[in-house]
Each structure stands twice: as C-alpha cells, then as structure tokens.
C-alpha cells in the first residue's frame, strides 16, 4: 500500500520468485555507402565527385537519426595495387557534406591513392547526437565562433596529422609533472569546458603555475630555520628576496610507485619585484624551482 506494486515485484525478481523478461536493445545498422565500377577512375576531381555522392548518402542516413558524424573510414581499391584505407576524425559531430569533403581534400595531400580506382567505400565508425543551439538575437553568436574554432582544429589535424594538434588532459597523479598528458584533439570528448567562465565573482588565481620546468632546477635557498619557509634564493645568476610566501603544501606519492615514496614541500613565493615562483624542498633538504607564475 505504501510503495505500490513496483517495489514488491522488483524484490521478487531479485530473489528469482518472479520471471524478468530482458528485452535486448538492438544495435543500429551500420552506416556505409560504396561505389564500384568495371571502368576504373583516376584523378582527384573524379575521386572527389564519387566521394561527394557517397558522403551525401551517409549524411542523409545520420540526419534521419538526428546525429552527426564523428569519425569516417575510407576504403579505396585499385587495380593490381594494395587498397588504401584511412580514418578521418572530427572534433565535434557534423552533418555538413561540404565540410567533410573539404577535410577529405586536405587529406588527399598526405595520402597517395591508387592510379586506377574501381571501388570506393565510406563507412561511419562513430556518430553522436547533434547539439542544437538557438541563435542569439543580439550580440555576438558564441556558437558560430566555437564551430569555426572546431573546424580550424579539424583542418589543422587533417593537414598536419592527428598527433600534431594536441590538448592537455588531467591525470590522477600527485606529482605536478605527471598530472597532465597531451593527446590528439580528435580523440577528446565532445563535452568541453570553456576557459574564462567562473561561477564566482572576481579574478580566479590558479594555485598551480602555467609554466613548469622539466626537470625542476636545483637552487640555493636561504631560510630562517632548516625546515622553515624560504626568505631568499638564487637562480639563473640572479638573487631574489622573498616578500611574501604561502604556507607549506606537501605533495607525496603512494608507496606502490616504482620510485618509492616521493615527498615534496611546496611554497608559492613572491619576490620584492613582484615575480612569483613555485619552490619545493625534497626529503633530503634540497631546494628546487619547479614553476613560474606568468
């Protein structure tokens, strides 16, 4: 009487007293289009004409699903040569034939196609629902600006290679030099956070410097007591007097690491001339300069 019929039914199904029919979800049919002919074709113009027809076919299918293409796979087969296959990725889903054809044209500058083609196949290997944004009535349309930026990233990645255009990604590592890795923008998640947006008011000051020295540079530091904060240090043939210093921040790794436990005591310091640095002291008492606040 209190919970209705759903809860007792689910409890009976949990303990096997009542049957539970599982309805499997059907996987969507693969989206692909192919062209083949007994008479072979050659030349970039002819190949692009065929690819345009195939792209129009696959785009029409993804539009019916209200999706956009994230990754395409192209297969080119010629006479008496090995087939050429490659994938084309996108930063955000797209259903624009002209944009996909432009990326393919740029890709042809790097790929060497067979002289006489008799089969061309285009297959959608990844798709995602398209995000619908309402255009702004007044002011700057940020949606169009983001779309132009994403298309620039796609064109640069296509021309220079997937690994040439990278972005940082946070990693669950305590050491600052291992907390960020770089990967291709085409492999990133579509959801991203815009820089500069903050829920609070005022200027946000990062607790980590944007510029890290790799590896950290050993420096000479003068402190009041051996385990106390620094008051002066020397680096790059210059002496710096510290005007302000934050409290100690200890960063340590786990015992299961191959290098053992690494313990560092970090300080953010500001010199009398206004420069800010990130210093740390290791377990042996040696001081290092690890980062600079620009």
PDB file of C-alpha atoms in Angstrom:
ATOM      1  CA  UNK A   1       0.000   0.000   0.000  1.00  0.00           C
ATOM      2  CA  UNK A   2       2.862   2.396   0.691  1.00  0.00           C
ATOM      3  CA  UNK A   3       5.188   1.666  -2.243  1.00  0.00           C
ATOM      4  CA  UNK A   4       2.781   0.283  -4.822  1.00  0.00           C
ATOM      5  CA  UNK A   5       3.209  -2.849  -6.920  1.00  0.00           C
ATOM      6  CA  UNK A   6       6.592  -1.982  -8.439  1.00  0.00           C
ATOM      7  CA  UNK A   7       8.757  -2.495  -5.348  1.00  0.00           C
ATOM      8  CA  UNK A   8       7.394  -5.986  -4.364  1.00  0.00           C
ATOM      9  CA  UNK A   9       7.669  -7.053  -7.996  1.00  0.00           C
ATOM     10  CA  UNK A  10      11.297  -5.971  -8.233  1.00  0.00           C
ATOM     11  CA  UNK A  11      12.118  -7.743  -4.942  1.00  0.00           C
ATOM     12  CA  UNK A  12      10.556 -10.963  -6.233  1.00  0.00           C
ATOM     13  CA  UNK A  13      12.551 -10.655  -9.452  1.00  0.00           C
ATOM     14  CA  UNK A  14      15.725 -10.043  -7.430  1.00  0.00           C
ATOM     15  CA  UNK A  15      15.319 -13.315  -5.498  1.00  0.00           C
ATOM     16  CA  UNK A  16      14.081 -15.282  -8.518  1.00  0.00           C
ATOM     17  CA  UNK A  17      10.481 -15.717  -7.355  1.00  0.00           C
ATOM     18  CA  UNK A  18       9.180 -13.972 -10.462  1.00  0.00           C
ATOM     19  CA  UNK A  19      10.406 -14.052 -14.032  1.00  0.00           C
ATOM     20  CA  UNK A  20      12.006 -10.960 -15.526  1.00  0.00           C
ATOM     21  CA  UNK A  21      11.980 -10.648 -19.276  1.00  0.00           C
ATOM     22  CA  UNK A  22      15.030  -8.856 -20.631  1.00  0.00           C
ATOM     23  CA  UNK A  23      14.467  -7.039 -23.897  1.00  0.00           C
ATOM     24  CA  UNK A  24      17.842  -6.537 -25.603  1.00  0.00           C
ATOM     25  CA  UNK A  25      18.466  -3.243 -27.303  1.00  0.00           C
ATOM     26  CA  UNK A  26      19.067  -3.634 -30.999  1.00  0.00           C
ATOM     27  CA  UNK A  27      22.272  -2.173 -32.309  1.00  0.00           C
ATOM     28  CA  UNK A  28      21.752   0.337 -35.096  1.00  0.00           C
ATOM     29  CA  UNK A  29      22.557  -0.788 -38.584  1.00  0.00           C
ATOM     30  CA  UNK A  30      25.991   0.255 -39.833  1.00  0.00           C
ATOM     31  CA  UNK A  31      26.048   3.369 -41.966  1.00  0.00           C
ATOM     32  CA  UNK A  32      28.087   2.897 -45.098  1.00  0.00           C
ATOM     33  CA  UNK A  33      27.968   3.631 -48.811  1.00  0.00           C
ATOM     34  CA  UNK A  34      30.040   2.151 -51.600  1.00  0.00           C
ATOM     35  CA  UNK A  35      30.694   2.658 -55.284  1.00  0.00           C
ATOM     36  CA  UNK A  36      32.175   0.175 -57.709  1.00  0.00           C
ATOM     37  CA  UNK A  37      32.521   0.071 -61.456  1.00  0.00           C
ATOM     38  CA  UNK A  38      34.144  -2.070 -64.097  1.00  0.00           C
ATOM     39  CA  UNK A  39      35.663   1.057 -65.592  1.00  0.00           C
ATOM     40  CA  UNK A  40      38.282   2.495 -63.291  1.00  0.00           C
ATOM     41  CA  UNK A  41      38.647   6.192 -62.496  1.00  0.00           C
ATOM     42  CA  UNK A  42      41.715   8.306 -61.838  1.00  0.00           C
ATOM     43  CA  UNK A  43      42.403  11.882 -60.912  1.00  0.00           C
ATOM     44  CA  UNK A  44      41.486  13.783 -57.774  1.00  0.00           C
ATOM     45  CA  UNK A  45      38.482  15.511 -59.356  1.00  0.00           C
ATOM     46  CA  UNK A  46      36.856  12.205 -60.306  1.00  0.00           C
ATOM     47  CA  UNK A  47      37.552  10.663 -56.901  1.00  0.00           C
ATOM     48  CA  UNK A  48      36.104  13.681 -55.099  1.00  0.00           C
ATOM     49  CA  UNK A  49      32.997  13.523 -57.258  1.00  0.00           C
ATOM     50  CA  UNK A  50      32.406   9.911 -56.235  1.00  0.00           C
ATOM     51  CA  UNK A  51      33.152  10.703 -52.576  1.00  0.00           C
ATOM     52  CA  UNK A  52      30.661  13.559 -52.650  1.00  0.00           C
ATOM     53  CA  UNK A  53      27.906  11.187 -53.745  1.00  0.00           C
ATOM     54  CA  UNK A  54      28.823   8.690 -51.037  1.00  0.00           C
ATOM     55  CA  UNK A  55      29.030  11.371 -48.351  1.00  0.00           C
ATOM     56  CA  UNK A  56      25.612  12.676 -49.302  1.00  0.00           C
ATOM     57  CA  UNK A  57      24.246   9.159 -48.849  1.00  0.00           C
ATOM     58  CA  UNK A  58      25.723   8.565 -45.395  1.00  0.00           C
ATOM     59  CA  UNK A  59      24.877  12.103 -44.214  1.00  0.00           C
ATOM     60  CA  UNK A  60      21.255  11.585 -45.228  1.00  0.00           C
ATOM     61  CA  UNK A  61      21.163   8.467 -43.044  1.00  0.00           C
ATOM     62  CA  UNK A  62      22.677  10.140 -39.973  1.00  0.00           C
ATOM     63  CA  UNK A  63      20.308  13.079 -40.374  1.00  0.00           C
ATOM     64  CA  UNK A  64      17.376  10.710 -40.115  1.00  0.00           C
ATOM     65  CA  UNK A  65      18.760   9.641 -36.745  1.00  0.00           C
ATOM     66  CA  UNK A  66      19.355  13.306 -35.778  1.00  0.00           C
ATOM     67  CA  UNK A  67      23.024  12.550 -35.417  1.00  0.00           C
ATOM     68  CA  UNK A  68      26.281  13.915 -36.709  1.00  0.00           C
ATOM     69  CA  UNK A  69      29.407  12.165 -37.945  1.00  0.00           C
ATOM     70  CA  UNK A  70      32.395  11.975 -35.582  1.00  0.00           C
ATOM     71  CA  UNK A  71      34.633   9.564 -37.480  1.00  0.00           C
ATOM     72  CA  UNK A  72      34.666   8.264 -41.034  1.00  0.00           C
ATOM     73  CA  UNK A  73      36.522   5.383 -42.625  1.00  0.00           C
ATOM     74  CA  UNK A  74      37.514   5.474 -46.303  1.00  0.00           C
ATOM     75  CA  UNK A  75      38.498   2.499 -48.449  1.00  0.00           C
ATOM     76  CA  UNK A  76      39.988   2.898 -51.938  1.00  0.00           C
ATOM     77  CA  UNK A  77      40.727  -0.149 -54.088  1.00  0.00           C
ATOM     78  CA  UNK A  78      42.533  -0.055 -57.391  1.00  0.00           C
ATOM     79  CA  UNK A  79      43.861  -2.450 -59.989  1.00  0.00           C
ATOM     80  CA  UNK A  80      46.858  -4.606 -59.041  1.00  0.00           C
ATOM     81  CA  UNK A  81      47.717  -2.482 -56.001  1.00  0.00           C
ATOM     82  CA  UNK A  82      47.123  -2.708 -52.296  1.00  0.00           C
ATOM     83  CA  UNK A  83      43.958  -0.940 -51.081  1.00  0.00           C
ATOM     84  CA  UNK A  84      44.314   2.375 -49.268  1.00  0.00           C
ATOM     85  CA  UNK A  85      42.352   2.779 -46.029  1.00  0.00           C
ATOM     86  CA  UNK A  86      42.350   5.625 -43.536  1.00  0.00           C
ATOM     87  CA  UNK A  87      40.096   7.241 -40.946  1.00  0.00           C
ATOM     88  CA  UNK A  88      39.054  10.859 -40.704  1.00  0.00           C
ATOM     89  CA  UNK A  89      38.074  12.164 -37.288  1.00  0.00           C
ATOM     90  CA  UNK A  90      36.248  15.311 -36.227  1.00  0.00           C
ATOM     91  CA  UNK A  91      36.299  17.370 -33.048  1.00  0.00           C
ATOM     92  CA  UNK A  92      32.514  17.739 -32.940  1.00  0.00           C
ATOM     93  CA  UNK A  93      29.747  15.884 -34.811  1.00  0.00           C
ATOM     94  CA  UNK A  94      28.878  17.304 -38.212  1.00  0.00           C
ATOM     95  CA  UNK A  95      26.293  16.665 -40.923  1.00  0.00           C
ATOM     96  CA  UNK A  96      27.797  19.040 -43.484  1.00  0.00           C
ATOM     97  CA  UNK A  97      28.797  17.358 -46.718  1.00  0.00           C
ATOM     98  CA  UNK A  98      30.841  20.360 -47.814  1.00  0.00           C
ATOM     99  CA  UNK A  99      32.850  20.381 -44.592  1.00  0.00           C
ATOM    100  CA  UNK A 100      33.553  16.648 -44.778  1.00  0.00           C
ATOM    101  CA  UNK A 101      34.546  16.969 -48.427  1.00  0.00           C
ATOM    102  CA  UNK A 102      36.919  19.816 -47.580  1.00  0.00           C
ATOM    103  CA  UNK A 103      38.618  17.691 -44.931  1.00  0.00           C
ATOM    104  CA  UNK A 104      38.917  14.854 -47.436  1.00  0.00           C
ATOM    105  CA  UNK A 105      40.501  17.201 -49.981  1.00  0.00           C
ATOM    106  CA  UNK A 106      43.090  18.242 -47.403  1.00  0.00           C
ATOM    107  CA  UNK A 107      43.702  14.587 -46.512  1.00  0.00           C
ATOM    108  CA  UNK A 108      44.451  13.769 -50.153  1.00  0.00           C
ATOM    109  CA  UNK A 109      47.541  15.973 -49.849  1.00  0.00           C
ATOM    110  CA  UNK A 110      49.026  13.358 -47.488  1.00  0.00           C
ATOM    111  CA  UNK A 111      47.557  10.136 -48.866  1.00  0.00           C
ATOM    112  CA  UNK A 112      48.671   8.525 -52.099  1.00  0.00           C
ATOM    113  CA  UNK A 113      45.710   6.883 -53.825  1.00  0.00           C
ATOM    114  CA  UNK A 114      45.921   4.106 -56.423  1.00  0.00           C
ATOM    115  CA  UNK A 115      46.090   5.277 -60.033  1.00  0.00           C
ATOM    116  CA  UNK A 116      43.038   3.354 -61.225  1.00  0.00           C
ATOM    117  CA  UNK A 117      40.233   3.061 -58.714  1.00  0.00           C
ATOM    118  CA  UNK A 118      37.342   0.689 -59.193  1.00  0.00           C
ATOM    119  CA  UNK A 119      35.886   0.619 -55.636  1.00  0.00           C
ATOM    120  CA  UNK A 120      35.318   3.372 -53.092  1.00  0.00           C
ATOM    121  CA  UNK A 121      33.652   2.798 -49.721  1.00  0.00           C
ATOM    122  CA  UNK A 122      32.732   5.278 -46.992  1.00  0.00           C
ATOM    123  CA  UNK A 123      31.737   3.999 -43.548  1.00  0.00           C
ATOM    124  CA  UNK A 124      30.651   5.911 -40.453  1.00  0.00           C
ATOM    125  CA  UNK A 125      32.507   4.409 -37.480  1.00  0.00           C
ATOM    126  CA  UNK A 126      31.345   6.932 -34.850  1.00  0.00           C
ATOM    127  CA  UNK A 127      28.342   9.242 -34.630  1.00  0.00           C
ATOM    128  CA  UNK A 128      26.713  11.356 -31.944  1.00  0.00           C
ATOM    129  CA  UNK A 129      23.558  13.348 -31.425  1.00  0.00           C
ATOM    130  CA  UNK A 130      23.815  16.852 -32.793  1.00  0.00           C
ATOM    131  CA  UNK A 131      23.662  19.701 -30.314  1.00  0.00           C
ATOM    132  CA  UNK A 132      21.008  22.235 -31.202  1.00  0.00           C
ATOM    133  CA  UNK A 133      21.683  25.838 -30.205  1.00  0.00           C
ATOM    134  CA  UNK A 134      19.372  28.776 -30.557  1.00  0.00           C
ATOM    135  CA  UNK A 135      20.972  31.711 -32.344  1.00  0.00           C
ATOM    136  CA  UNK A 136      21.216  34.890 -30.349  1.00  0.00           C
ATOM    137  CA  UNK A 137      19.056  37.797 -31.391  1.00  0.00           C
ATOM    138  CA  UNK A 138      21.527  40.440 -30.248  1.00  0.00           C
ATOM    139  CA  UNK A 139      25.239  40.431 -29.703  1.00  0.00           C
ATOM    140  CA  UNK A 140      27.956  38.017 -30.694  1.00  0.00           C
ATOM    141  CA  UNK A 141      26.946  34.458 -31.514  1.00  0.00           C
ATOM    142  CA  UNK A 142      29.332  32.276 -29.500  1.00  0.00           C
ATOM    143  CA  UNK A 143      28.001  29.122 -31.136  1.00  0.00           C
ATOM    144  CA  UNK A 144      29.292  30.185 -34.550  1.00  0.00           C
ATOM    145  CA  UNK A 145      32.636  31.178 -33.027  1.00  0.00           C
ATOM    146  CA  UNK A 146      33.013  27.759 -31.366  1.00  0.00           C
ATOM    147  CA  UNK A 147      32.069  25.996 -34.597  1.00  0.00           C
ATOM    148  CA  UNK A 148      34.664  27.959 -36.568  1.00  0.00           C
ATOM    149  CA  UNK A 149      37.321  27.134 -33.977  1.00  0.00           C
ATOM    150  CA  UNK A 150      36.467  23.421 -34.021  1.00  0.00           C
ATOM    151  CA  UNK A 151      36.617  23.338 -37.815  1.00  0.00           C
ATOM    152  CA  UNK A 152      40.018  25.029 -37.699  1.00  0.00           C
ATOM    153  CA  UNK A 153      41.264  22.294 -35.343  1.00  0.00           C
ATOM    154  CA  UNK A 154      39.912  19.622 -37.689  1.00  0.00           C
ATOM    155  CA  UNK A 155      41.593  21.156 -40.730  1.00  0.00           C
ATOM    156  CA  UNK A 156      44.924  21.535 -38.939  1.00  0.00           C
ATOM    157  CA  UNK A 157      44.774  17.939 -37.658  1.00  0.00           C
ATOM    158  CA  UNK A 158      43.936  16.671 -41.122  1.00  0.00           C
ATOM    159  CA  UNK A 159      46.763  18.589 -42.777  1.00  0.00           C
ATOM    160  CA  UNK A 160      49.477  18.087 -40.135  1.00  0.00           C
ATOM    161  CA  UNK A 161      48.442  14.745 -38.626  1.00  0.00           C
ATOM    162  CA  UNK A 162      46.334  13.727 -35.644  1.00  0.00           C
ATOM    163  CA  UNK A 163      49.184  13.906 -33.141  1.00  0.00           C
ATOM    164  CA  UNK A 164      50.383  17.333 -34.305  1.00  0.00           C
ATOM    165  CA  UNK A 165      47.408  19.175 -32.767  1.00  0.00           C
ATOM    166  CA  UNK A 166      47.117  18.148 -29.116  1.00  0.00           C
ATOM    167  CA  UNK A 167      45.434  19.321 -25.957  1.00  0.00           C
ATOM    168  CA  UNK A 168      46.216  18.737 -22.274  1.00  0.00           C
ATOM    169  CA  UNK A 169      44.281  16.228 -20.194  1.00  0.00           C
ATOM    170  CA  UNK A 170      44.376  15.929 -16.405  1.00  0.00           C
ATOM    171  CA  UNK A 171      45.622  12.694 -14.877  1.00  0.00           C
ATOM    172  CA  UNK A 172      45.094  11.365 -11.308  1.00  0.00           C
ATOM    173  CA  UNK A 173      48.761  11.777 -10.397  1.00  0.00           C
ATOM    174  CA  UNK A 174      50.017  13.747  -7.371  1.00  0.00           C
ATOM    175  CA  UNK A 175      53.291  14.916  -8.923  1.00  0.00           C
ATOM    176  CA  UNK A 176      52.693  18.071 -10.973  1.00  0.00           C
ATOM    177  CA  UNK A 177      54.928  16.992 -13.865  1.00  0.00           C
ATOM    178  CA  UNK A 178      52.855  13.810 -14.262  1.00  0.00           C
ATOM    179  CA  UNK A 179      49.415  15.353 -13.711  1.00  0.00           C
ATOM    180  CA  UNK A 180      48.984  16.452 -17.344  1.00  0.00           C
ATOM    181  CA  UNK A 181      49.335  14.481 -20.557  1.00  0.00           C
ATOM    182  CA  UNK A 182      48.772  15.573 -24.138  1.00  0.00           C
ATOM    183  CA  UNK A 183      46.574  13.806 -26.668  1.00  0.00           C
ATOM    184  CA  UNK A 184      45.043  14.436 -30.052  1.00  0.00           C
ATOM    185  CA  UNK A 185      42.100  16.846 -30.122  1.00  0.00           C
ATOM    186  CA  UNK A 186      40.267  14.385 -32.378  1.00  0.00           C
ATOM    187  CA  UNK A 187      40.251  11.804 -29.578  1.00  0.00           C
ATOM    188  CA  UNK A 188      38.931  14.108 -26.907  1.00  0.00           C
ATOM    189  CA  UNK A 189      35.432  14.107 -25.503  1.00  0.00           C
ATOM    190  CA  UNK A 190      32.963  16.340 -27.269  1.00  0.00           C
ATOM    191  CA  UNK A 191      31.964  17.919 -23.963  1.00  0.00           C
ATOM    192  CA  UNK A 192      34.412  20.635 -23.040  1.00  0.00           C
ATOM    193  CA  UNK A 193      34.613  23.462 -20.554  1.00  0.00           C
ATOM    194  CA  UNK A 194      35.078  26.958 -21.858  1.00  0.00           C
ATOM    195  CA  UNK A 195      38.002  28.830 -20.443  1.00  0.00           C
ATOM    196  CA  UNK A 196      37.278  32.034 -18.633  1.00  0.00           C
ATOM    197  CA  UNK A 197      33.882  31.024 -17.263  1.00  0.00           C
ATOM    198  CA  UNK A 198      33.518  31.040 -13.490  1.00  0.00           C
ATOM    199  CA  UNK A 199      30.538  30.797 -11.195  1.00  0.00           C
ATOM    200  CA  UNK A 200      32.094  33.146  -8.651  1.00  0.00           C
ATOM    201  CA  UNK A 201      32.897  36.800  -8.834  1.00  0.00           C
ATOM    202  CA  UNK A 202      36.306  38.349  -9.068  1.00  0.00           C
ATOM    203  CA  UNK A 203      39.554  37.148 -10.606  1.00  0.00           C
ATOM    204  CA  UNK A 204      40.430  33.497 -10.106  1.00  0.00           C
ATOM    205  CA  UNK A 205      44.084  32.937  -9.237  1.00  0.00           C
ATOM    206  CA  UNK A 206      45.338  29.464 -10.023  1.00  0.00           C
ATOM    207  CA  UNK A 207      47.167  27.565  -7.291  1.00  0.00           C
ATOM    208  CA  UNK A 208      49.395  25.986  -9.935  1.00  0.00           C
ATOM    209  CA  UNK A 209      51.729  27.815 -12.312  1.00  0.00           C
ATOM    210  CA  UNK A 210      51.045  27.536 -16.020  1.00  0.00           C
ATOM    211  CA  UNK A 211      54.756  27.150 -16.745  1.00  0.00           C
ATOM    212  CA  UNK A 212      56.575  24.161 -15.234  1.00  0.00           C
ATOM    213  CA  UNK A 213      60.291  23.493 -15.523  1.00  0.00           C
ATOM    214  CA  UNK A 214      61.071  19.971 -16.663  1.00  0.00           C
ATOM    215  CA  UNK A 215      63.047  18.778 -14.855  1.00  0.00           C
ATOM    216  CA  UNK A 216      62.933  21.028 -11.758  1.00  0.00           C
ATOM    217  CA  UNK A 217      66.083  23.126 -11.314  1.00  0.00           C
ATOM    218  CA  UNK A 218      68.115  22.834  -8.136  1.00  0.00           C
ATOM    219  CA  UNK A 219      68.618  26.226  -6.498  1.00  0.00           C
ATOM    220  CA  UNK A 220      70.328  27.718  -3.443  1.00  0.00           C
ATOM    221  CA  UNK A 221      67.837  28.882  -0.804  1.00  0.00           C
ATOM    222  CA  UNK A 222      68.278  30.715   2.468  1.00  0.00           C
ATOM    223  CA  UNK A 223      65.681  30.103   5.185  1.00  0.00           C
ATOM    224  CA  UNK A 224      65.332  31.203   8.815  1.00  0.00           C
ATOM    225  CA  UNK A 225      65.347  27.614  10.102  1.00  0.00           C
ATOM    226  CA  UNK A 226      66.252  24.411   8.223  1.00  0.00           C
ATOM    227  CA  UNK A 227      62.619  23.288   7.925  1.00  0.00           C
ATOM    228  CA  UNK A 228      61.152  26.783   7.618  1.00  0.00           C
ATOM    229  CA  UNK A 229      59.957  28.789   4.627  1.00  0.00           C
ATOM    230  CA  UNK A 230      62.483  30.419   2.284  1.00  0.00           C
ATOM    231  CA  UNK A 231      63.471  34.080   2.545  1.00  0.00           C
ATOM    232  CA  UNK A 232      65.996  34.337  -0.342  1.00  0.00           C
ATOM    233  CA  UNK A 233      67.064  32.190  -3.280  1.00  0.00           C
ATOM    234  CA  UNK A 234      69.412  32.325  -6.274  1.00  0.00           C
ATOM    235  CA  UNK A 235      68.540  31.217  -9.795  1.00  0.00           C
ATOM    236  CA  UNK A 236      69.847  31.932 -13.268  1.00  0.00           C
ATOM    237  CA  UNK A 237      72.740  34.028 -11.910  1.00  0.00           C
ATOM    238  CA  UNK A 238      70.332  36.332 -10.031  1.00  0.00           C
ATOM    239  CA  UNK A 239      69.431  36.740  -6.355  1.00  0.00           C
ATOM    240  CA  UNK A 240      65.795  37.125  -5.284  1.00  0.00           C
ATOM    241  CA  UNK A 241      64.448  38.377  -1.973  1.00  0.00           C
ATOM    242  CA  UNK A 242      61.078  36.903  -0.986  1.00  0.00           C
ATOM    243  CA  UNK A 243      58.475  39.391   0.158  1.00  0.00           C
ATOM    244  CA  UNK A 244      55.548  37.004   0.677  1.00  0.00           C
ATOM    245  CA  UNK A 245      55.280  33.239   0.986  1.00  0.00           C
ATOM    246  CA  UNK A 246      52.340  30.866   1.293  1.00  0.00           C
ATOM    247  CA  UNK A 247      52.006  28.092   3.828  1.00  0.00           C
ATOM    248  CA  UNK A 248      53.605  24.734   3.209  1.00  0.00           C
ATOM    249  CA  UNK A 249      51.819  22.400   0.775  1.00  0.00           C
ATOM    250  CA  UNK A 250      53.005  18.802   0.987  1.00  0.00           C
ATOM    251  CA  UNK A 251      52.691  16.568  -2.084  1.00  0.00           C
ATOM    252  CA  UNK A 252      53.540  12.891  -1.701  1.00  0.00           C
ATOM    253  CA  UNK A 253      53.207   9.792  -3.876  1.00  0.00           C
ATOM    254  CA  UNK A 254      51.961   6.363  -2.846  1.00  0.00           C
ATOM    255  CA  UNK A 255      54.184   3.590  -1.569  1.00  0.00           C
ATOM    256  CA  UNK A 256      53.244   1.380  -4.529  1.00  0.00           C
ATOM    257  CA  UNK A 257      55.079   3.571  -7.037  1.00  0.00           C
ATOM    258  CA  UNK A 258      58.221   2.180  -8.671  1.00  0.00           C
ATOM    259  CA  UNK A 259      60.261   5.157  -7.464  1.00  0.00           C
ATOM    260  CA  UNK A 260      59.052   4.724  -3.896  1.00  0.00           C
ATOM    261  CA  UNK A 261      57.523   7.451  -1.774  1.00  0.00           C
ATOM    262  CA  UNK A 262      58.332  10.947  -3.033  1.00  0.00           C
ATOM    263  CA  UNK A 263      57.636  13.779  -0.590  1.00  0.00           C
ATOM    264  CA  UNK A 264      57.876  17.452  -1.510  1.00  0.00           C
ATOM    265  CA  UNK A 265      57.072  20.619   0.441  1.00  0.00           C
ATOM    266  CA  UNK A 266      55.898  23.337  -1.964  1.00  0.00           C
ATOM    267  CA  UNK A 267      55.824  27.116  -1.394  1.00  0.00           C
ATOM    268  CA  UNK A 268      54.422  29.869  -3.576  1.00  0.00           C
ATOM    269  CA  UNK A 269      56.691  32.873  -3.195  1.00  0.00           C
ATOM    270  CA  UNK A 270      56.535  36.455  -4.407  1.00  0.00           C
ATOM    271  CA  UNK A 271      59.713  38.487  -4.666  1.00  0.00           C
ATOM    272  CA  UNK A 272      60.205  42.159  -3.883  1.00  0.00           C
ATOM    273  CA  UNK A 273      59.995  42.969  -7.614  1.00  0.00           C
ATOM    274  CA  UNK A 274      56.607  41.216  -7.968  1.00  0.00           C
ATOM    275  CA  UNK A 275      57.713  37.971  -9.661  1.00  0.00           C
ATOM    276  CA  UNK A 276      56.067  34.769  -8.444  1.00  0.00           C
ATOM    277  CA  UNK A 277      57.741  31.360  -8.288  1.00  0.00           C
ATOM    278  CA  UNK A 278      56.903  27.830  -7.171  1.00  0.00           C
ATOM    279  CA  UNK A 279      59.591  26.267  -4.981  1.00  0.00           C
ATOM    280  CA  UNK A 280      59.764  22.930  -3.234  1.00  0.00           C
ATOM    281  CA  UNK A 281      62.050  21.125  -0.787  1.00  0.00           C
ATOM    282  CA  UNK A 282      62.533  17.358  -1.028  1.00  0.00           C
ATOM    283  CA  UNK A 283      63.174  14.855   1.767  1.00  0.00           C
ATOM    284  CA  UNK A 284      66.945  15.460   1.626  1.00  0.00           C
ATOM    285  CA  UNK A 285      66.516  19.206   2.220  1.00  0.00           C
ATOM    286  CA  UNK A 286      67.474  20.190  -1.345  1.00  0.00           C
ATOM    287  CA  UNK A 287      65.507  23.074  -2.853  1.00  0.00           C
ATOM    288  CA  UNK A 288      64.200  23.170  -6.419  1.00  0.00           C
ATOM    289  CA  UNK A 289      62.483  25.713  -8.654  1.00  0.00           C
ATOM    290  CA  UNK A 290      59.551  23.946 -10.334  1.00  0.00           C
ATOM    291  CA  UNK A 291      57.330  26.625 -11.833  1.00  0.00           C
ATOM    292  CA  UNK A 292      56.856  30.263 -12.755  1.00  0.00           C
ATOM    293  CA  UNK A 293      53.636  32.251 -12.491  1.00  0.00           C
ATOM    294  CA  UNK A 294      53.327  34.447 -15.592  1.00  0.00           C
TER     295      UNK A 294
END
